[in-house]
């Protein structure tokens, strides 16, 4: 398969303060917009066959500012559903659950429309995205795939692409406004670059 280019959206007020953000549709900060624009030269180095983006505004605005054209919205690219932990920081959660870890403990149930997800449920979505990309690239004339989405989801997708369980996404820290590349070596998936900030 061609390379997977992973783009985490630019900074928002909640990413800056460490608040878990899934379905809350926040805009980019001015710095987040600048981060997104700075990605354009890096993305311009690739021949892009397919580009998919999360339905959230912060991801779609990042894709637009980074110069991506013909981007398709994929609902499976939305962030991990944090359930009752939406808008809450890890520090706040640790006040009542000192040993809590998203990757092993999951989230507390939220409202009916956002009950929360386990790592395995996020992994199922990631597997669907990978399958769709493989099919799309199989029908293209060459080029890479770009995914513009969210930190925890992209970390799970990376684990799944590498053949690891979803919870191993914990191994891949991912900052806002960064680009990463999953490639292959001897026909096996590998991390080629990770968490790269544009130079400038």
CSV table of N, CA, C and O in Angstrom, one decimal, residues 16 53 60 85 91 96 99 105 143 148 154 162 174 190:
chain,number,residue,atom,x,y,z
A,16,UNK,N,-5.5,23.1,23.8
A,16,UNK,CA,-4.5,23.9,24.5
A,16,UNK,C,-4.6,23.7,26.0
A,16,UNK,O,-3.6,23.6,26.7
A,53,UNK,N,-11.2,13.4,5.7
A,53,UNK,CA,-11.2,14.3,6.8
A,53,UNK,C,-12.3,13.9,7.8
A,53,UNK,O,-13.4,13.5,7.3
A,60,UNK,N,-11.7,19.8,9.4
A,60,UNK,CA,-12.0,20.3,8.0
A,60,UNK,C,-11.3,21.7,7.7
A,60,UNK,O,-10.8,21.9,6.6
A,85,UNK,N,-16.6,12.0,30.0
A,85,UNK,CA,-15.3,12.8,30.2
A,85,UNK,C,-15.1,13.9,29.1
A,85,UNK,O,-14.1,14.5,29.1
A,91,UNK,N,-6.3,15.6,34.6
A,91,UNK,CA,-6.0,16.0,36.0
A,91,UNK,C,-7.3,16.0,36.8
A,91,UNK,O,-7.4,15.5,37.9
A,96,UNK,N,-10.9,11.9,41.2
A,96,UNK,CA,-11.8,10.8,41.7
A,96,UNK,C,-11.3,9.4,41.3
A,96,UNK,O,-11.7,8.4,41.9
A,99,UNK,N,-5.8,6.4,39.4
A,99,UNK,CA,-5.1,5.5,38.5
A,99,UNK,C,-5.7,5.4,37.1
A,99,UNK,O,-5.2,4.6,36.3
A,105,UNK,N,-8.6,1.8,30.7
A,105,UNK,CA,-9.9,1.9,31.5
A,105,UNK,C,-11.0,2.4,30.7
A,105,UNK,O,-12.2,2.3,31.1
A,143,UNK,N,0.0,7.2,-5.6
A,143,UNK,CA,-0.1,8.3,-4.7
A,143,UNK,C,-0.4,7.9,-3.3
A,143,UNK,O,-0.6,6.7,-3.1
A,148,UNK,N,-6.9,13.6,7.8
A,148,UNK,CA,-6.9,14.7,8.7
A,148,UNK,C,-7.9,14.5,9.8
A,148,UNK,O,-9.1,14.4,9.6
A,154,UNK,N,-6.1,8.9,15.6
A,154,UNK,CA,-5.0,8.6,14.7
A,154,UNK,C,-4.0,7.7,15.4
A,154,UNK,O,-3.3,6.9,14.7
A,162,UNK,N,-0.1,-1.0,12.1
A,162,UNK,CA,1.1,-1.8,12.5
A,162,UNK,C,0.9,-3.2,13.0
A,162,UNK,O,1.8,-3.9,13.3
A,174,UNK,N,1.0,12.5,20.0
A,174,UNK,CA,0.7,13.2,18.8
A,174,UNK,C,0.3,14.6,19.1
A,174,UNK,O,-0.7,14.8,19.8
A,190,UNK,N,5.5,0.3,8.6
A,190,UNK,CA,6.5,0.9,9.6
A,190,UNK,C,6.1,2.4,9.8
A,190,UNK,O,5.4,3.0,9.0
